[in-house]
Short mmCIF file of C-alpha atoms and ligand atoms in Angstrom, two decimals:
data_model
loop_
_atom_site.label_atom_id
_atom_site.label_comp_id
_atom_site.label_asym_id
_atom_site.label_seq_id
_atom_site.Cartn_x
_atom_site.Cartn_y
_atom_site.Cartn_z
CA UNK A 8 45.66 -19.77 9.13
CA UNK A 9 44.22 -22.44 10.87
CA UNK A 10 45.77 -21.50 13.90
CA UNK A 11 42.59 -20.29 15.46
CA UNK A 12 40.76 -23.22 14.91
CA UNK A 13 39.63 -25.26 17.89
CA UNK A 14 39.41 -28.82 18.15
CA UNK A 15 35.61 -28.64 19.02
CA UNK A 16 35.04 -26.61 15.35
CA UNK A 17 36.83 -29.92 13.58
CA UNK A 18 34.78 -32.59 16.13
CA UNK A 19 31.97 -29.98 14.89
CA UNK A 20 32.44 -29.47 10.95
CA UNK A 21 33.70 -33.42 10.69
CA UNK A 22 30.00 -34.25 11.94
CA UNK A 23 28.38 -31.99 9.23
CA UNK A 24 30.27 -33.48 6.55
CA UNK A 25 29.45 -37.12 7.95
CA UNK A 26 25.99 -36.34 8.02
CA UNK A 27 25.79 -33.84 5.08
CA UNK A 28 23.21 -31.86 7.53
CA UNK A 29 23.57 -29.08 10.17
CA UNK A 30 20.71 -30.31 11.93
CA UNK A 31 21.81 -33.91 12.02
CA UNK A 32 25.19 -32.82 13.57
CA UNK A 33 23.57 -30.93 15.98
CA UNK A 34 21.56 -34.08 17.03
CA UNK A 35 23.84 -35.86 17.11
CA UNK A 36 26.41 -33.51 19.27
CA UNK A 37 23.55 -32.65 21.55
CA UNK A 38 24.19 -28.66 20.44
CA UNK A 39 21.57 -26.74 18.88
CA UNK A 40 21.94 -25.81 15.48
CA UNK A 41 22.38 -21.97 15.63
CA UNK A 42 25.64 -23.13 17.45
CA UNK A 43 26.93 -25.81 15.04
CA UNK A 44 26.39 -22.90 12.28
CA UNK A 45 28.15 -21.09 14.35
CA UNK A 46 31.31 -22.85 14.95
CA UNK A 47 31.37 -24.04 11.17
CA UNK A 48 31.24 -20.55 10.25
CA UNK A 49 34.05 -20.11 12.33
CA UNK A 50 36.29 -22.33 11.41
CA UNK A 51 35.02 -21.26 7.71
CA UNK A 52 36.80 -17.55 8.21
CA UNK A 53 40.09 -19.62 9.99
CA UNK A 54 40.50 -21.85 6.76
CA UNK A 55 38.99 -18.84 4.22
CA UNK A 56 37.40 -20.80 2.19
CA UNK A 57 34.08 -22.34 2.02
CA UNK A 58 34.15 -25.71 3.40
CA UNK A 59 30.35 -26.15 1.93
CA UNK A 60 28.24 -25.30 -1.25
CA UNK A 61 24.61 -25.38 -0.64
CA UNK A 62 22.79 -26.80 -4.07
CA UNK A 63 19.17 -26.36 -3.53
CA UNK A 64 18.77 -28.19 0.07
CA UNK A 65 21.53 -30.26 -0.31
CA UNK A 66 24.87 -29.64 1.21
CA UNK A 67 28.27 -30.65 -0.67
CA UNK A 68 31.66 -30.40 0.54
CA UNK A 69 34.07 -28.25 -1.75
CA UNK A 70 37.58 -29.63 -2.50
CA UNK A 71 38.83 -27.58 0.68
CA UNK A 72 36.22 -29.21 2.69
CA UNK A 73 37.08 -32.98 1.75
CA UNK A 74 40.61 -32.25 2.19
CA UNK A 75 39.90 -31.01 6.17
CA UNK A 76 37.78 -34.06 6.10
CA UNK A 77 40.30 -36.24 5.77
CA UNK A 78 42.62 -33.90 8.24
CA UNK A 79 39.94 -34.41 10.79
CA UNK A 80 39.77 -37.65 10.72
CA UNK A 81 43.12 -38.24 10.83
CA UNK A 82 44.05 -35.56 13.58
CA UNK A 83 41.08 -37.68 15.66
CA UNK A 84 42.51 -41.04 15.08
CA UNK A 85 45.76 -39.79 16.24
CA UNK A 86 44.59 -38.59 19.37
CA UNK A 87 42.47 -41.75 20.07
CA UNK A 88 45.64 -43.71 19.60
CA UNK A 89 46.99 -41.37 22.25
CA UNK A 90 44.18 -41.48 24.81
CA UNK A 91 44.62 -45.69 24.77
CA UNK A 92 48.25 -45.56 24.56
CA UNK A 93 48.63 -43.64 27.45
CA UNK A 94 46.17 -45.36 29.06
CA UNK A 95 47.86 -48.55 28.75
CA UNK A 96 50.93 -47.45 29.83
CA UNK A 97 49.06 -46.98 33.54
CA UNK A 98 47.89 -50.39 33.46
CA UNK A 99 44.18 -50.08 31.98
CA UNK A 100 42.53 -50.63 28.72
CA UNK A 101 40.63 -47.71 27.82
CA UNK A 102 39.54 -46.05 24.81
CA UNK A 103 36.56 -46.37 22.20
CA UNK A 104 36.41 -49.26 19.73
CA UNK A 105 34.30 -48.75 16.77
CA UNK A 106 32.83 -51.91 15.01
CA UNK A 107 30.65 -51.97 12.19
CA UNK A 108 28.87 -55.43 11.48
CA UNK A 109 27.51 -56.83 8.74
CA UNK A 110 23.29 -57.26 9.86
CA UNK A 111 23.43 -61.04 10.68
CA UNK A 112 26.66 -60.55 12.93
CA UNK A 113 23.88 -58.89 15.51
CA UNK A 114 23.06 -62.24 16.11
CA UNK A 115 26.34 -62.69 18.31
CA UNK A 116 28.53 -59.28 18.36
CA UNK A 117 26.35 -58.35 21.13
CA UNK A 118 26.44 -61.20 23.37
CA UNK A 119 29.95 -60.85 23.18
CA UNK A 120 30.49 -57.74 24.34
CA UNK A 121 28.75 -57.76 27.27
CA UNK A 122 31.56 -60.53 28.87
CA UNK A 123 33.60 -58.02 27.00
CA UNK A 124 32.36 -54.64 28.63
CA UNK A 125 32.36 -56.29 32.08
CA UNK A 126 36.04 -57.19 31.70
CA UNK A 127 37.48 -54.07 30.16
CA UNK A 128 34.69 -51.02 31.74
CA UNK A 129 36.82 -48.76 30.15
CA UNK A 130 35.94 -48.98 27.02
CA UNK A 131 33.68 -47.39 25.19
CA UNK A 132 31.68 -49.37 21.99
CA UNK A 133 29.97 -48.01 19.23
CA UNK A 134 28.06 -50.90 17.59
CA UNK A 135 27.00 -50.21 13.69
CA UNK A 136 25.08 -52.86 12.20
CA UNK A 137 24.43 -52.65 8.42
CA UNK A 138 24.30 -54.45 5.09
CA UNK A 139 27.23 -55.38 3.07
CA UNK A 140 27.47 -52.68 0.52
CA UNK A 141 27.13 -50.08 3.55
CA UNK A 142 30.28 -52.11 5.67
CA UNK A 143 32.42 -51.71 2.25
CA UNK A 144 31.81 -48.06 2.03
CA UNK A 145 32.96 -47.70 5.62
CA UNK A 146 35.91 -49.46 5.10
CA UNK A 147 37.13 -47.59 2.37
CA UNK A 148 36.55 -44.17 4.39
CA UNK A 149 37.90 -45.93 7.66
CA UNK A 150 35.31 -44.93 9.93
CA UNK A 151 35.89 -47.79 12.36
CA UNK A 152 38.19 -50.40 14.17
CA UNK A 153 37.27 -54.05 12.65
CA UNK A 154 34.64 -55.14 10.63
CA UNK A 155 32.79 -58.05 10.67
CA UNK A 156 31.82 -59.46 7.40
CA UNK A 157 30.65 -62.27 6.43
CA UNK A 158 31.99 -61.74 2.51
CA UNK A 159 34.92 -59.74 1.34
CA UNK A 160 34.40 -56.52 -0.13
CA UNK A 161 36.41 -56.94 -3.08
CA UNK A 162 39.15 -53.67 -4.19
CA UNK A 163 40.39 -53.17 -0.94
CA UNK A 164 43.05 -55.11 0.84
CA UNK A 165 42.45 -56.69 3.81
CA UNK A 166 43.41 -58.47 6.83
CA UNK A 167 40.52 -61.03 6.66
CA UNK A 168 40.10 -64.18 10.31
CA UNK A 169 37.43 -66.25 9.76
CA UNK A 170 35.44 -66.47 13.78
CA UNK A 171 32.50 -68.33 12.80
CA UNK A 172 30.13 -70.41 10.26
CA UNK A 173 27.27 -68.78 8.74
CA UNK A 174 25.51 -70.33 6.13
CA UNK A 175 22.56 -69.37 4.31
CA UNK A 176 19.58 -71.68 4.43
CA UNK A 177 15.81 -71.47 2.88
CA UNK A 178 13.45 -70.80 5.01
CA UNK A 179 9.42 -71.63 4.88
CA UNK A 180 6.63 -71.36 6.99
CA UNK A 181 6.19 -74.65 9.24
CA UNK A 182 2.99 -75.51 7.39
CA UNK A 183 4.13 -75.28 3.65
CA UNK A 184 4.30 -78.45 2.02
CA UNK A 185 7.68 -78.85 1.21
CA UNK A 186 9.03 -79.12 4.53
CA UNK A 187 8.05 -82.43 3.37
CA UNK A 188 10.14 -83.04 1.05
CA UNK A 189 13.73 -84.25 0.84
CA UNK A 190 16.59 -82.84 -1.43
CA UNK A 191 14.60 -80.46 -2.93
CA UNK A 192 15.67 -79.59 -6.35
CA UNK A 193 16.80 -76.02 -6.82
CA UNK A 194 14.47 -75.31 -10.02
CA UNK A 195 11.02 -76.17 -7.60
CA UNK A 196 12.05 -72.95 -5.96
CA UNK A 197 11.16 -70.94 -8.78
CA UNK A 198 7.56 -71.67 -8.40
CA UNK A 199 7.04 -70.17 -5.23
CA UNK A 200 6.92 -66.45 -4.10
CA UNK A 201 10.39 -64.79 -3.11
CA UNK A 202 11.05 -62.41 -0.58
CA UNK A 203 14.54 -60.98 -0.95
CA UNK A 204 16.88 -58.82 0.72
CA UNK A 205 17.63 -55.47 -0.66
CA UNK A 206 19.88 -54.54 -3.33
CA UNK A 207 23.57 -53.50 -1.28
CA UNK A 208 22.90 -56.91 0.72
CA UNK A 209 25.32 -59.44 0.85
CA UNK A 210 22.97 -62.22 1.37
CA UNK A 211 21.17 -60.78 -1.58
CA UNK A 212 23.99 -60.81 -3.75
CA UNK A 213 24.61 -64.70 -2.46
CA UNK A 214 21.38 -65.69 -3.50
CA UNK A 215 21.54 -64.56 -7.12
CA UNK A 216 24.75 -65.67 -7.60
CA UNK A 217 23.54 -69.22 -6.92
CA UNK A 218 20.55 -69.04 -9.42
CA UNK A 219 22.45 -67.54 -11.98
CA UNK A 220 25.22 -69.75 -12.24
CA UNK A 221 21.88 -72.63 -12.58
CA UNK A 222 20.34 -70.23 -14.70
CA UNK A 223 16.80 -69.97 -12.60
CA UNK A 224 15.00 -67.35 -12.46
CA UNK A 225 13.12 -66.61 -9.23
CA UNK A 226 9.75 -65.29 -8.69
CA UNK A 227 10.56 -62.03 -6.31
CA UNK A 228 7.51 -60.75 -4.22
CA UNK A 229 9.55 -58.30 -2.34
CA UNK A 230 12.32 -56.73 -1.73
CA UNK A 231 12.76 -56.44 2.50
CA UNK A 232 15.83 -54.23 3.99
CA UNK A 233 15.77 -56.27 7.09
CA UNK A 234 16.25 -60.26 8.55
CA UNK A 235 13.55 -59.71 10.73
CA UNK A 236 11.32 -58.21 8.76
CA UNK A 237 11.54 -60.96 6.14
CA UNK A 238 11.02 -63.58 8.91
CA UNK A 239 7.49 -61.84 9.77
CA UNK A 240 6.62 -61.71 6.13
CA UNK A 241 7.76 -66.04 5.66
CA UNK A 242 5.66 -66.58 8.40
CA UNK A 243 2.89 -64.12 7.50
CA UNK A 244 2.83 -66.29 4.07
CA UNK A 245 3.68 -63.93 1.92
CA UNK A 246 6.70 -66.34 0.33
CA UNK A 247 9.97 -68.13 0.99
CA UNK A 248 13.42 -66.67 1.29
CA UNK A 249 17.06 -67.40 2.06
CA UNK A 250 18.80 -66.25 5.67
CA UNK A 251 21.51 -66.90 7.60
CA UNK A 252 20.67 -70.10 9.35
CA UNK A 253 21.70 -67.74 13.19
CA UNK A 254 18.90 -65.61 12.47
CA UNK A 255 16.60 -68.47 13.76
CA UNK A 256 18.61 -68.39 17.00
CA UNK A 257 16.23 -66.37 18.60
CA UNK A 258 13.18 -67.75 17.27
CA UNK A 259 10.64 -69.17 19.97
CA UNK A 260 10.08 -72.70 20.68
CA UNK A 261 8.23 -73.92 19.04
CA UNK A 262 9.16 -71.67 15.31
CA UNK A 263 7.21 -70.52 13.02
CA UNK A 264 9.61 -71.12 10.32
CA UNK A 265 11.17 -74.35 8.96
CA UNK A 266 14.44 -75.06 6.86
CA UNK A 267 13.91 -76.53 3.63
CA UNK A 268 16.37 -79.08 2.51
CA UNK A 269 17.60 -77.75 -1.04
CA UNK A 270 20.12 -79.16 -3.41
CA UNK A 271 22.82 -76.73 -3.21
CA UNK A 272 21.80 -75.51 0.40
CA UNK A 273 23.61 -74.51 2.92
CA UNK A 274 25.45 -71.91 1.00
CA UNK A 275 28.49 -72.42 3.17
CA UNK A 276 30.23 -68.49 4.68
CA UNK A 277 32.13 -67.57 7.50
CA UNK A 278 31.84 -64.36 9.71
CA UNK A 279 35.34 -62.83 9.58
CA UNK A 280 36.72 -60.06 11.14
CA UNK A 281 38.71 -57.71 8.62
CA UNK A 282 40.56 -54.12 8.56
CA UNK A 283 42.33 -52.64 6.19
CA UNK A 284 45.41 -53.93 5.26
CA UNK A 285 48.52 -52.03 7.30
CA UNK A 286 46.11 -50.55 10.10
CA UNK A 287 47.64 -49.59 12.62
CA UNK A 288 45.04 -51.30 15.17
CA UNK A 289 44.22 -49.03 18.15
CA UNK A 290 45.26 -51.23 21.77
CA UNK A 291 41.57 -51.52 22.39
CA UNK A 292 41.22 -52.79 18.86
CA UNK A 293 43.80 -55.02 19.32
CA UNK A 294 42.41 -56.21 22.67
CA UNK A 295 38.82 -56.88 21.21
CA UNK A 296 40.10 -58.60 18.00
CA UNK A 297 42.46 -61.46 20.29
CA UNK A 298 39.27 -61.57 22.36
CA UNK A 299 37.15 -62.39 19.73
CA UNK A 300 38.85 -64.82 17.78
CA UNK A 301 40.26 -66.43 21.43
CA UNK A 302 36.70 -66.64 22.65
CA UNK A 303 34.19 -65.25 20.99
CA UNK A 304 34.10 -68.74 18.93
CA UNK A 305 33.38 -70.39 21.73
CA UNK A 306 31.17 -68.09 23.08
CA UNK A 307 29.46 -67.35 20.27
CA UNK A 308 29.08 -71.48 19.62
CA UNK A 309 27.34 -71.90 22.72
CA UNK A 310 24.80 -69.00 22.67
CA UNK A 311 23.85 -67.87 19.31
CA UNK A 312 23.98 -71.53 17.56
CA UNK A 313 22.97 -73.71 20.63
CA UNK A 314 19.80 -73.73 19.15
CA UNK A 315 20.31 -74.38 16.04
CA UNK A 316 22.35 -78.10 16.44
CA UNK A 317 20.87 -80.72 14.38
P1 LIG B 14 23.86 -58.61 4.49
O1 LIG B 14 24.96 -59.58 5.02
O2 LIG B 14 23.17 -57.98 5.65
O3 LIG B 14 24.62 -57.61 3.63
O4 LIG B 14 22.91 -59.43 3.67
C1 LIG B 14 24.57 -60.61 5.86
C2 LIG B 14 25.56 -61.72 5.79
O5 LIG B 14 26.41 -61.72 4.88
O6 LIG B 14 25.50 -62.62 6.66
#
């Protein structure tokens, strides 16, 4: 049945079912939407059966339509594997490598890659940078190449290399009082106003684990879905909070924002660089990941943290 089905009608229906909208897909593909209706419907009459069920506005997938999903995807890795296999065999790395990266990992992922993109300009990179919760969700679907994490979603098994310290300090604006103060203990952080990541975070989930286990309960202000935004709102004095100490590594000279020194601070992490567990790793995967762990420490050591040495 599916015999008349074209490759473009999968590259087409997989990016409706990614984005649960027509019009995202169509964005996204550069087509206009009349046209990605049209090739879903398509492929709708090869399969015959709905792929979709439209509730209201929302779109759902039916069982067929998760199950050609899944084909998709798979029929897409294959042919990616292919493209890179083949292209290695003439002598060149070339292919796409997907990477999805935890939100502080954009503090050095892309500083890497541009060495990276100069010695292989074959390859192709898509970059997605997102929260913890978000990376995990990925991972089980298997939407990309390596992941860089900098805490390991739990119920899934993975290959997990540790590339590069990250620990999470508290930050205050340079004028608050404590940044006084020595071996602060944790309990005085109560008393002040909390800005805190958003629930799915990682660095979020870090934090409360700490003040749980000392049974302290913080004062949250606000909840803030990004690094930087928090960073504005410590230095706009609207509270304290706890970051990875490499998002200061931008931070003019001289910063706005100080490190407090905490009992129980640094909370001590690593960046690692997982997959699932028996991936087959693509060659440009492959190439990246030896890269990274050969000299993206090194790399990484001098750029994003040479700021940041005591
Ligand atoms: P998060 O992760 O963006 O989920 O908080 C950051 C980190 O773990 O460094």
């Amino acid at each position: 049945m599916l015999k008349q089905a074209t490759l473009h009608q999968l590259k087409v229906f997989e990016a409706v079912a990614r984005h649960n909208s027509f019009t995202r897909a169509a964005e996204e593909l550069f087509l206009t939407q009349p046209t990605v209706s049209m090739q879903v419907k398509q492929l709708t009459k090869a399969v015959g059966t709905p792929l979709f069920e439209q509730v209201g506005k929302r779109l759902f997938l039916t069982q067929a339509g998760e199950e050609l999903v899944k084909t998709c995807r798979s029929i897409f890795d294959d042919l990616d594997q292919f493209e890179m296999t083949v292209a290695d065999l003439k002598g060149v790395k070339q292919g796409r490598l997907r990477l999805a990266v935890i939100t502080t990992a954009k503090y050095f992922v892309p500083r890497l890659l541009g060495p990276f993109c100069q010695r292989y300009p074959g390859i192709d990179i898509s970059l997605q940078v997102t929260n913890h919760e978000q990376i995990t969700g990925r991972l089980n679907e298997n939407l990309d190449d390596l992941y860089i994490v900098s805490q390991v979603p739990e119920n899934v098994e993975v290959s997990c290399h540790p590339v590069l310290e990250n620990p999470l300090v508290v930050l205050a604006p340079i004028d608050h009082p404590l940044t006084q103060e020595k071996n602060i203990p944790l309990k005085r952080l109560a008393d002040e106003p909390f800005i805190m990541r958003e629930p799915g975070s990682g660095t979020r989930q870090a934090v409360q684990e700490l003040f749980e286990e000392h049974d302290i309960h913080l004062k949250v202000r606000l909840d803030l879905g990004s690094n930087e935004a928090i960073k504005q709102a410590i230095a706009g004095g609207l509270g304290i909070s706890v970051l990875s100490r490499h998002t200061l590594a931008l931070e003019g000279s001289p910063s706005q924002l100080a490190i407090l020194d905490v009992e129980n601070f640094p909370i001590r992490r690593h960046w690692c660089v997982i997959y699932p567990n028996g991936k087959q790793l693509s060659v440009v995967a492959r190439t990246f990941f030896e890269y990274l762990l050969q000299e993206g420490k090194q790399l990484a050591n001098k750029t994003a943290v040479q700021k940041l040495v005591d």
